[in-house]
Coordinates of C-alpha atoms in Angstrom, one line a residue:
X1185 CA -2.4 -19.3 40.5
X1186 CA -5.8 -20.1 39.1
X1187 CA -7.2 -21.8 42.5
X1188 CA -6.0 -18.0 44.2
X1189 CA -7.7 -16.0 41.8
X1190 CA -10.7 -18.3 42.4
X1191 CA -10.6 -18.2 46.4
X1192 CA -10.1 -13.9 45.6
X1193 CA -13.1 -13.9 43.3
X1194 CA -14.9 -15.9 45.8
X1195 CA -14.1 -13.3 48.9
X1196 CA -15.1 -10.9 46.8
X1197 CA -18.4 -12.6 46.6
X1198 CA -18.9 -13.5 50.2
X1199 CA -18.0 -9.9 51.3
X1200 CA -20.7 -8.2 48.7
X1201 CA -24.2 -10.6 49.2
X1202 CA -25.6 -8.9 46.0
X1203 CA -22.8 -10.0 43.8
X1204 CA -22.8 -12.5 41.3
X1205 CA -20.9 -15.7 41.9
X1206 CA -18.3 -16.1 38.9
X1207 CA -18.1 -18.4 36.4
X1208 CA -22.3 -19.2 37.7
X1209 CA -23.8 -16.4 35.7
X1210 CA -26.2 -16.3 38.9
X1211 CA -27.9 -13.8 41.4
X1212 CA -29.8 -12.6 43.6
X1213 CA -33.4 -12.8 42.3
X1214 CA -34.6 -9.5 41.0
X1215 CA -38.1 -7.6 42.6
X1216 CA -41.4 -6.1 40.5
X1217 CA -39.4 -2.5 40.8
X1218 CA -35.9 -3.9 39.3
X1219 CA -37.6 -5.5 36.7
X1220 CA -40.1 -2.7 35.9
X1221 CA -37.3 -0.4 35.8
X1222 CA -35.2 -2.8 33.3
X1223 CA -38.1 -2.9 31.2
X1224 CA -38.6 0.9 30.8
X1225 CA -34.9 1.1 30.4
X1226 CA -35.1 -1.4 27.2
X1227 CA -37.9 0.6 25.5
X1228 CA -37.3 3.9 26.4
X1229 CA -37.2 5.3 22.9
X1230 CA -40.4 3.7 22.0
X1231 CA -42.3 5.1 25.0
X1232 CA -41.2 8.2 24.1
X1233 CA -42.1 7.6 20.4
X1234 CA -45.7 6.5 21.7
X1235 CA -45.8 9.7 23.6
X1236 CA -45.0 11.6 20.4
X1237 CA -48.0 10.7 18.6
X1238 CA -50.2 10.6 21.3
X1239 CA -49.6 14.2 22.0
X1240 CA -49.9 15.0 18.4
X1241 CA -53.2 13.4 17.8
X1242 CA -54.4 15.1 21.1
X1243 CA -53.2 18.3 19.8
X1244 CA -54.5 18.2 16.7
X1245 CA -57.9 20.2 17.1
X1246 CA -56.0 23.2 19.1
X1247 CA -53.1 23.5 16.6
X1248 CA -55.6 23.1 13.3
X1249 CA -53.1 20.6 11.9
X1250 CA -55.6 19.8 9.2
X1251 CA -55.5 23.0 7.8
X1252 CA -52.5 23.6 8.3
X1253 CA -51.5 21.3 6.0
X1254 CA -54.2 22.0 3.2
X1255 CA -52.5 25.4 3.2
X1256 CA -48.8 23.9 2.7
X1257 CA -50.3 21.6 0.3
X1258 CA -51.9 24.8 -1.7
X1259 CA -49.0 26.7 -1.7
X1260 CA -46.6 24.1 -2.9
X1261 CA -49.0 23.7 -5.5
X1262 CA -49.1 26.9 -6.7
X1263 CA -45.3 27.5 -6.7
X1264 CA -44.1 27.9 -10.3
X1265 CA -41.0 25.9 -12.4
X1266 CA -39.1 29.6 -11.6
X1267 CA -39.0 29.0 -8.2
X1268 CA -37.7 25.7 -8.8
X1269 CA -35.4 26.6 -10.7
X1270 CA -34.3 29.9 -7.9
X1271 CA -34.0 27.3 -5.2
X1272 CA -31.7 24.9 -7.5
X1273 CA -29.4 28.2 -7.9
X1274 CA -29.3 29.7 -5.0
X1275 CA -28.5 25.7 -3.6
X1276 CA -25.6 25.5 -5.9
X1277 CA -24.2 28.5 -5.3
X1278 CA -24.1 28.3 -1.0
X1279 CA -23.0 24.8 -1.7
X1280 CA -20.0 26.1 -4.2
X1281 CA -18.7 28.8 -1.4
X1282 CA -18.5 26.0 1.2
X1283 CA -16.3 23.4 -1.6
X1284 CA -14.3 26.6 -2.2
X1285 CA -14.0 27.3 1.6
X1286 CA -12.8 23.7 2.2
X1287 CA -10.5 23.3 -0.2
X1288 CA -8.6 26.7 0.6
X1289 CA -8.7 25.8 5.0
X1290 CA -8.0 22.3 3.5
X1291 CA -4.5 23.6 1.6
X1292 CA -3.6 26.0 4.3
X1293 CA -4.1 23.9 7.3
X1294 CA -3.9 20.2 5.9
X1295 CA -7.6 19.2 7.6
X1296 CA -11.0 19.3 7.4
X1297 CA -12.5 22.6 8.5
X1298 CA -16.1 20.5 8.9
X1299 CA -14.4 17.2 10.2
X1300 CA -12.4 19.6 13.0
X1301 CA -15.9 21.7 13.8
X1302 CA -17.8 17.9 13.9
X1303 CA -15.1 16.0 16.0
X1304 CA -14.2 19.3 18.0
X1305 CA -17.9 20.5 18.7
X1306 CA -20.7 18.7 17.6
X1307 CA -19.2 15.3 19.0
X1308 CA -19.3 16.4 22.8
X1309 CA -22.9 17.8 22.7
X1310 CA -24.5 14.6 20.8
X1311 CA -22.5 12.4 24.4
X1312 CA -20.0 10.9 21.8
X1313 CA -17.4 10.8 24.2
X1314 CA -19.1 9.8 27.2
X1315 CA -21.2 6.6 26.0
X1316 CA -18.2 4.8 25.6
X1317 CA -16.5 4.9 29.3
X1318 CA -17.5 2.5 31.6
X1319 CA -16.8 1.9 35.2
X1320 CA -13.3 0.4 36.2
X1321 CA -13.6 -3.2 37.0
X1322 CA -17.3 -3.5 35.2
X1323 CA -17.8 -6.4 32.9
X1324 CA -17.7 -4.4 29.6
X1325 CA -14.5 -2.5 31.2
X1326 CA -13.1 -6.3 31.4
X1327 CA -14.2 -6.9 28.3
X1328 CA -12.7 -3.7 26.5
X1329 CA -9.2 -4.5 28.1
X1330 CA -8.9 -7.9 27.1
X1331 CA -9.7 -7.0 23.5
X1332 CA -7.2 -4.1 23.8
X1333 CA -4.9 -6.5 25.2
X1334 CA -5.2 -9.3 22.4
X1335 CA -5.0 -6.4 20.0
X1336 CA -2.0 -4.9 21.6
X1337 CA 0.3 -8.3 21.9
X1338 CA -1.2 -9.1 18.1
X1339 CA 0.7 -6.1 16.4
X1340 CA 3.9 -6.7 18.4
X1341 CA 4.8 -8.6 15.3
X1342 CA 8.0 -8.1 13.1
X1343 CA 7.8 -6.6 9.3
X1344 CA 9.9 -5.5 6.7
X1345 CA 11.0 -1.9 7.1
X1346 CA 9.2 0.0 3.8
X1347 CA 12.4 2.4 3.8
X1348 CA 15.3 -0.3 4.3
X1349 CA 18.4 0.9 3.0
X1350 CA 20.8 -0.2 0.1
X1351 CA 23.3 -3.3 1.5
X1352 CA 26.2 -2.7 -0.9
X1353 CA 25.6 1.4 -1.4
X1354 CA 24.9 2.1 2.5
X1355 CA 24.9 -0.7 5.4
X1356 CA 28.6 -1.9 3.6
X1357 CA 29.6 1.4 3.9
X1358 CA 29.4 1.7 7.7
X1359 CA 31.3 -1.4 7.4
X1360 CA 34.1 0.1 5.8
X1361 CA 33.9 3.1 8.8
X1362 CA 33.8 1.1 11.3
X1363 CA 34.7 -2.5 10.7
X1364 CA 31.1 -3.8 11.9
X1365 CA 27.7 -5.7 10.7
X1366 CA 25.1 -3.3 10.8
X1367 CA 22.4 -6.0 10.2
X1368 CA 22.2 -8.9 12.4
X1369 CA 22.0 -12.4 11.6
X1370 CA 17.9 -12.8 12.7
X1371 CA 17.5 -9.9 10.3
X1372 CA 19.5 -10.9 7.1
X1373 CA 17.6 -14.6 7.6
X1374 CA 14.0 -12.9 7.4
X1375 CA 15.5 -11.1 4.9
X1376 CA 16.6 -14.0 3.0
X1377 CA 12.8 -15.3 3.6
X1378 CA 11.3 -12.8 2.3
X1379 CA 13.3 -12.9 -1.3
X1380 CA 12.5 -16.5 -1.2
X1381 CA 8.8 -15.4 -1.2
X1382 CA 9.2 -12.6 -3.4
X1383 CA 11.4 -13.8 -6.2
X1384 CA 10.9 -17.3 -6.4
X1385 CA 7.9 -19.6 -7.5
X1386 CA 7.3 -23.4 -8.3
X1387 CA 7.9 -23.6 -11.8
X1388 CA 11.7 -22.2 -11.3
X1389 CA 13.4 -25.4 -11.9
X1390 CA 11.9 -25.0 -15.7
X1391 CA 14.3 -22.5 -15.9
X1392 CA 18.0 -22.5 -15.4
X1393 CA 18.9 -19.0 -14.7
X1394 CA 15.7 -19.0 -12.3
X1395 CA 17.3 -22.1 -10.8
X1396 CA 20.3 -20.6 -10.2
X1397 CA 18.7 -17.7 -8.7
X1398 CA 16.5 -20.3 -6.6
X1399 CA 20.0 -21.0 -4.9
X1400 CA 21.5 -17.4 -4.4
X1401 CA 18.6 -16.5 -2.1
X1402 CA 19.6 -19.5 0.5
X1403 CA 23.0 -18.5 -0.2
X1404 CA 24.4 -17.1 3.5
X1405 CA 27.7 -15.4 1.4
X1406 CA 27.2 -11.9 -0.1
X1407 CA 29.9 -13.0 -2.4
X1408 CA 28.2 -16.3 -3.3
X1409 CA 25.1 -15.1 -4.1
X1410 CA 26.5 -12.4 -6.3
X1411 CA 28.4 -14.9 -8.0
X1412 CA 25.3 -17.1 -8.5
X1413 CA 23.7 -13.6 -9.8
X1414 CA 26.2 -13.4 -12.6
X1415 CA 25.6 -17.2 -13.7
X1416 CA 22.4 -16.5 -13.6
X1417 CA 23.1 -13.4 -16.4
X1418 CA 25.5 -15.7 -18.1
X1419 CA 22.5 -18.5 -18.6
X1420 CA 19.8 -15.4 -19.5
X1421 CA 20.9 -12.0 -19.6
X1422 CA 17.1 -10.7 -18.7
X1423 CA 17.2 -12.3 -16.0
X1424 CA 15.6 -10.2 -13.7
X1425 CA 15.9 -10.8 -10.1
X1426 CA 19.9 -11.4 -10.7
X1427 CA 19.9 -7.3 -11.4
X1428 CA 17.8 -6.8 -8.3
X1429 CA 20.4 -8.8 -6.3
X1430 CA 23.4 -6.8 -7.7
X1431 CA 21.6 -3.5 -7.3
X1432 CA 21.3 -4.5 -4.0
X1433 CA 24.6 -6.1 -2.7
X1434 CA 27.3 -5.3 -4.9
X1435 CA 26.4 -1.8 -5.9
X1436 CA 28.8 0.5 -3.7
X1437 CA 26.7 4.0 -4.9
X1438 CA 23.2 4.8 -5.4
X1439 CA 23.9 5.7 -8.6
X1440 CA 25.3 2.3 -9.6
X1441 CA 22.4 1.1 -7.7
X1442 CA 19.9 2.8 -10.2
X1443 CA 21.5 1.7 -13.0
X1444 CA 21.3 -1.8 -12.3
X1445 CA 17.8 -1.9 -11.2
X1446 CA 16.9 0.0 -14.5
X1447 CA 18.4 -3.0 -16.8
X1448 CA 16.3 -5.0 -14.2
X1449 CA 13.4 -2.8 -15.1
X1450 CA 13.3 -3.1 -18.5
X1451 CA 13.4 -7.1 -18.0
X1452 CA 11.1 -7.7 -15.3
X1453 CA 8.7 -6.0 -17.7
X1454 CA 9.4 -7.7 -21.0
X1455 CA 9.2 -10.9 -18.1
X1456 CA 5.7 -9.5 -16.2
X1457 CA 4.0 -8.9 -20.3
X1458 CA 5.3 -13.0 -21.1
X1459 CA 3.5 -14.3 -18.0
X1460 CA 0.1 -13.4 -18.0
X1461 CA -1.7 -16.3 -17.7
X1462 CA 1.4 -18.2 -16.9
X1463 CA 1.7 -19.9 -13.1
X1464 CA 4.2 -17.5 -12.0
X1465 CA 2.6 -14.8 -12.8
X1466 CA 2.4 -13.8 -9.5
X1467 CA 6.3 -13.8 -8.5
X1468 CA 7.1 -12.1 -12.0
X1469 CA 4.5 -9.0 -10.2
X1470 CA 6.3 -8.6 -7.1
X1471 CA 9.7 -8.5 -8.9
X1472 CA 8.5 -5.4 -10.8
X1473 CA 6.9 -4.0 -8.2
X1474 CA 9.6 -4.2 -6.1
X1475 CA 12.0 -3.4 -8.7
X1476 CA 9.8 0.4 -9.4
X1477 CA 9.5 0.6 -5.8
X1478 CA 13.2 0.6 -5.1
X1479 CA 13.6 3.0 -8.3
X1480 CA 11.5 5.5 -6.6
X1481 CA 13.9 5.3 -3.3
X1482 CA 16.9 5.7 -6.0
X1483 CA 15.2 9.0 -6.9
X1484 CA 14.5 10.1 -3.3
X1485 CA 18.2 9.5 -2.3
X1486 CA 19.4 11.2 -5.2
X1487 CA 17.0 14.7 -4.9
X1488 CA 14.6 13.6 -7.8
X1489 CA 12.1 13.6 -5.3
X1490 CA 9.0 14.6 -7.9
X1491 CA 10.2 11.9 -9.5
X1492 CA 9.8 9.4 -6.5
X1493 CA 6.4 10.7 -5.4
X1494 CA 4.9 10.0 -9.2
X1495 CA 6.5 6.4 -9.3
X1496 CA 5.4 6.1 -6.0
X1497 CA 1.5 7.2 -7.3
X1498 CA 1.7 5.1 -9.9
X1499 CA 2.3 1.8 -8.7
X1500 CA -0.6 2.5 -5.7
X1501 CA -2.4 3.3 -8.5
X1502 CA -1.5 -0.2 -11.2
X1503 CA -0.8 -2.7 -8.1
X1504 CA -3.8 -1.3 -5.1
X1505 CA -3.6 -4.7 -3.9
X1506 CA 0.0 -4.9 -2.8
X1507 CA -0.9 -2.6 0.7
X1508 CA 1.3 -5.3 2.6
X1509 CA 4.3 -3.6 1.1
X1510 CA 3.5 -0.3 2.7
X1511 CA 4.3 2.0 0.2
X1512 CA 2.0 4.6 1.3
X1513 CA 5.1 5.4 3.9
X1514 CA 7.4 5.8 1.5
X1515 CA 5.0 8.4 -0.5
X1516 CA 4.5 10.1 3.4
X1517 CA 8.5 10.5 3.9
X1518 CA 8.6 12.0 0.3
X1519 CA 6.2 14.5 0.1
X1520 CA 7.4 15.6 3.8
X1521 CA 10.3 16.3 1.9
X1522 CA 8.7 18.4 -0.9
X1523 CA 6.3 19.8 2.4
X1524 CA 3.3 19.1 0.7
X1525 CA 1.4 19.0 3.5
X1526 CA -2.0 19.1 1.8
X1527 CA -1.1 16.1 0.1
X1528 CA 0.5 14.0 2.8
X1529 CA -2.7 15.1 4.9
X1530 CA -4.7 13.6 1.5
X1531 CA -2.6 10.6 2.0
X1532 CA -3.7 9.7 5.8
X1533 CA -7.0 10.1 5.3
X1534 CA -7.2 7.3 2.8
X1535 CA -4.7 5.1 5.0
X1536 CA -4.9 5.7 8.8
X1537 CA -7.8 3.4 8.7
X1538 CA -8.9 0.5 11.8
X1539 CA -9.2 -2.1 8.9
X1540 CA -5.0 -1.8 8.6
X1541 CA -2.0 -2.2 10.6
X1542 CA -0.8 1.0 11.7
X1543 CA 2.5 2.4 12.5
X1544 CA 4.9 5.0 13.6
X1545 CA 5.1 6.7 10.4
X1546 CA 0.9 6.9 10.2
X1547 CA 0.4 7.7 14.1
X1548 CA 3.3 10.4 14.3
X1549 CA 3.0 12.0 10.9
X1550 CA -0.6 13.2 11.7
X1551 CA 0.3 14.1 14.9
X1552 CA 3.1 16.2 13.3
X1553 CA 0.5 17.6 10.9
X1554 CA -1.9 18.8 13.9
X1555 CA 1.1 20.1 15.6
X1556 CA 2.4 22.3 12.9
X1557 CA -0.5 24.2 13.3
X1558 CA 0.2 25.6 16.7
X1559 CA 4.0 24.3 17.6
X1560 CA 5.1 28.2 15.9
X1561 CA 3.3 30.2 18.2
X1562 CA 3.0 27.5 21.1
X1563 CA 4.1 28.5 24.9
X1564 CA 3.9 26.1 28.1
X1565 CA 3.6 29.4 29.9
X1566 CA 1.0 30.9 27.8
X1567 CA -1.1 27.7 27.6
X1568 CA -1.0 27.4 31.3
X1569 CA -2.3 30.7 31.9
X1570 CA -5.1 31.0 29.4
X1571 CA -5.6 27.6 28.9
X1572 CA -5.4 25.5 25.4
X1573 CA -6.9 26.6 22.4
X1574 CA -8.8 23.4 19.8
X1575 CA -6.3 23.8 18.0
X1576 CA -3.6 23.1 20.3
X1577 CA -5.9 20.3 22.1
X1578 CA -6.4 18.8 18.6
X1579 CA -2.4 18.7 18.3
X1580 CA -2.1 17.5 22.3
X1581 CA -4.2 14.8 21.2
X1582 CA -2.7 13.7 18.4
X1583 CA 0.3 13.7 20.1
X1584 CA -1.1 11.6 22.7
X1585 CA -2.5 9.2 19.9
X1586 CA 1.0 8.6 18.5
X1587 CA 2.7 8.1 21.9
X1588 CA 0.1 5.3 22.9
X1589 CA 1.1 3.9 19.7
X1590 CA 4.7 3.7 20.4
X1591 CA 5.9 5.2 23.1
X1592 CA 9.9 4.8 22.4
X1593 CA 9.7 7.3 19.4
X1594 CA 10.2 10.7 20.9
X1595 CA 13.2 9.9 23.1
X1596 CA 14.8 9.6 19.0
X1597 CA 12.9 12.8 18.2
X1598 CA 14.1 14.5 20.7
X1599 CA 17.8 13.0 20.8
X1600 CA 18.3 11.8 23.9
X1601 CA 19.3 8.4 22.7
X1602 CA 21.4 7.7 19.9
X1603 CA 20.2 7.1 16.3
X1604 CA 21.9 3.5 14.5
X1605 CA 21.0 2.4 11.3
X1606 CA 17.9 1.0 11.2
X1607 CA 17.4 -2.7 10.2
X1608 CA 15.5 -4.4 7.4
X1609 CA 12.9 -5.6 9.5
X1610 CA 11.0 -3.6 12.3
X1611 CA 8.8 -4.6 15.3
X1612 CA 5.5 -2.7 15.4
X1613 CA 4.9 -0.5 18.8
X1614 CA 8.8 -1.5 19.0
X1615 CA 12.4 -0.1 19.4
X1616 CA 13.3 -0.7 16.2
X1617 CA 10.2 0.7 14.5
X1618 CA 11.3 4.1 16.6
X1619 CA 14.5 3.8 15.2
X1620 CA 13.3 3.3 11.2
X1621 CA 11.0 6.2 11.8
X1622 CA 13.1 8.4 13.6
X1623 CA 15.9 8.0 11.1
X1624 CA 14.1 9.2 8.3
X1625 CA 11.6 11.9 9.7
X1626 CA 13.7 13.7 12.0
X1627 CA 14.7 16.3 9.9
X1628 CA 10.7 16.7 8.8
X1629 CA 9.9 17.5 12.8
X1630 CA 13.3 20.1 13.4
X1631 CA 12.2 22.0 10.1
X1632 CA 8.9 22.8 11.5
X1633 CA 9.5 25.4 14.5
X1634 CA 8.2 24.6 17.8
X1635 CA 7.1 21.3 16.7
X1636 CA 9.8 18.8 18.7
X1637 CA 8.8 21.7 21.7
X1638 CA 5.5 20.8 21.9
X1639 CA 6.4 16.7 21.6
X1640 CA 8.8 17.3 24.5
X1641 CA 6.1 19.7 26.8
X1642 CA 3.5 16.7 26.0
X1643 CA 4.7 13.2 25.8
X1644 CA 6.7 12.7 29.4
X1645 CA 2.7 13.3 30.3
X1646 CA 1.1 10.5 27.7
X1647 CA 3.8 7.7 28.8
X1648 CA 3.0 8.7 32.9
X1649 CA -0.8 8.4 32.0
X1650 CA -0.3 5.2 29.8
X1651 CA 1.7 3.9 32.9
X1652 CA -0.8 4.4 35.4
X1653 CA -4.1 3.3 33.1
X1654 CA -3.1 0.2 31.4
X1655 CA 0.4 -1.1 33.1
X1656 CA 0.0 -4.5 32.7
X1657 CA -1.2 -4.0 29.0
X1658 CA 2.0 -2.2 28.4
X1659 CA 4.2 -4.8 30.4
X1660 CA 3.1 -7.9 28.4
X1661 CA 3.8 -5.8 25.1
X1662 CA 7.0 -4.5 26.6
X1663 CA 8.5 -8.5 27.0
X1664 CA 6.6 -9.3 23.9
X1665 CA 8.7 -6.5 22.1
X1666 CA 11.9 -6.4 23.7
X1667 CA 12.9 -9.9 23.0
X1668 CA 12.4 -9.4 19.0
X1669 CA 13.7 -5.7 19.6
X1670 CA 17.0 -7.7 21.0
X1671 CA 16.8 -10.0 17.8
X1672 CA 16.5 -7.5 15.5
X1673 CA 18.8 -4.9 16.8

């Protein structure tokens, strides 16, 4: 395979004289005019900074320049404090209107009336859009694909799902229904990894009921490792992590569910105030973290959803480390619910950022916010005639943005393939992540009008034009995905 795409290269070569042997870094040798012109090219700005101040000084004795500014100079000199203090008024007061002009398109549209006139208007004019295409097949084209690439293949990595459901309150349930695991067993053994991380540390074996506890989370037996949870409560009764594990497994209602990870509220934090400067420190953290954080999903499921959304704030707020845990989705999926839109578009701005991992829930949410916008008043046959408003194309985009991101979402959206439960863990860009998301936020997308109208009119496009751009990108992360997406579901 590698001699063939050497002999092609090489062809390649032969047939074009002027082309650069690979691998050689060599070519033809370049005349006076090509390097002249490379030259220029290189320091064109200072040329035309040169030429600046060369026309300047030439023009100094026709425009009077020296004058000129001995007059500005004498006039700001005779300016009194009043006008000072007339300028610093009149400043505060234009800048005032346009805060109190932001804030109200802000709450009613859920953007940025500047950020939509910069990226919409003043990006095209100052060539923000074209300096970044290059030719297809050039080397920084090359380049730009096999970064994409790497980039691409690195995300299609599996993580915990930030809005997993209850095991004893809902995934047993379905059980009961229909006499079937909802979770498979590559799922329930990252799972099982994952509370190893969480809930245990090095110094456990000081402890007996943390000893115990040690055991339950290797324990393959839901009734085992309850049973290990109540020795564990027998040995210590604040024992923590064995109330997590109860809420979690044998907890048949939410309800029971909350009660249970209160009483392991109130020990993680007598537990967390103990440790300090102790060594496990850092495991006694994540148990209360995760302990509020599964509170807050108690509220959600149960209607508190206020409630949720400031336990949720709060422990962004105490713990701004712990991003990992993605709690920012949670917050999204709740204040959709409340349809604070203002504050869910508040939310992205601080975490749809390059420097973290994005996912369905970021991607599709702001595409959901730009669409209800428009999706109300939106018309295929009325865009195609007059053609698509900034508005609209903002929401097209968007759209577009989100369908790149994972593609297999609006086929869920849009029903026309079956929703399951969705698993502990997800696959970015993956099946499963489309499934998580799609379980939670469909009812967000059908209670905006229009909006799942405008998915459906605009993403058959996106996948057609993802197809034909970057197919080989998509194939690799396609096998990539599929085979934990098989795993997983």
């Amino acid at each position: 395979m590698a001699d063939g795409e050497y002999f092609a290269e090489a062809a390649r070569a032969v047939g074009c004289p002027h082309a650069p042997v690979p691998g050689l870094g060599l070519g033809p040798p370049l005349g006076w005019k090509e390097r002249l012109k490379a030259g220029l090219a290189n320091s064109g700005s200072t040329l035309w900074f040169l030429a600046g101040l060369g026309l300047l000084y030439a023009l100094r004795v026709p425009l009077r320049l020296c004058d000129n500014v001995t007059a500005v100079t004498g006039f700001l000199s005779s300016l009194t404090p009043k006008f000072y203090v007339a300028l610093t008024g009149t400043s505060s007061l234009i800048s005032g209107l346009i805060f109190i002009f932001e804030w109200w398109y802000f709450h009613k549209h859920g953007t940025s009336f500047i950020e939509q006139v910069s990226i919409s208007h003043l990006r095209p004019l100052m060539g923000g859009t074209e300096s970044s295409i290059s030719e297809p097949g050039s080397p920084a084209s090359n380049r730009e694909s096999e970064t994409m690439r790497h980039h691409h293949l690195s995300e299609c990595k599996v993580w915990r799902n930030p809005l997993n459901l209850f095991r004893g309150a809902e995934y047993r349930r379905y059980t009961w229904v229909t006499g079937k695991e909802p979770l498979t067993y590559y799922d329930m053994n990252l799972s099982a990894q994952d509370h190893q991380t969480f809930f245990t540390c090095e110094t456990d074996f000081l402890r007996p009921s943390d000893t115990v506890m040690q055991k339950a989370w290797r324990e393959r037996n839901p009734p085992a490792r309850i049973k290990a949870a109540y020795q564990a409560l027998e040995l210590n009764n604040d024992c923590a992590t064995a109330y997590v594990l109860l809420a979690e497994e044998e907890a048949t209602t939410i309800v029971d569910a909350e009660r249970l990870f209160k009483q392991a509220l109130r020990a993680g934090e007598i537990i967390y105030r103990r440790s300090q400067q102790c060594q496990h420190q850092r495991r006694d953290t994540n148990v209360l973290v995760y302990i509020k954080r599964r509170l807050a999903m108690c509220a959600r499921k149960l209607g508190r959803i206020r409630e949720a959304v400031k336990i949720m704030r709060d422990l962004m707020k105490e713990f701004p480390p712990l991003t990992m845990l993605n709690i920012h989705e949670n917050l999204l999926e709740s204040l959709l619910e409340l349809q604070a839109y203002a504050d869910v578009q508040a939310v992205l701005a601080k975490y749809d950022d390059i420097s973290l991992p994005k996912s369905a829930a970021i991607c599709y949410t702001a595409a959901l916010l730009k669409t209800r916008t428009v999706s109300d008043k939106f018309s295929p046959e009325t865009a195609s005639r007059r053609g698509l408003s900034t508005a609209e194309i903002n929401a097209v985009e968007a759209i577009h943005r989100a369908v790149e991101f994972n593609p297999h979402v609006p086929k869920y959206l849009l029903e026309m393939k079956s929703l399951i439960l969705p698993p502990e863990h997800i696959l970015k860009r993956g099946d499963s992540e489309a499934i998580a998301y799609a379980f939670f936020h469909l009812q967000h997308w059908k209670r905006i009008e229009g909006a799942l109208n405008l998915l459906q009119c605009t993403w058959e496009g996106t996948a057609q034009r993802l197809l034909t751009e970057s197919c080989c990108l998509i194939y690799e992360a396609a096998v990539v995905s599929s085979s934990a997406d098989i795993l997983l579901l």
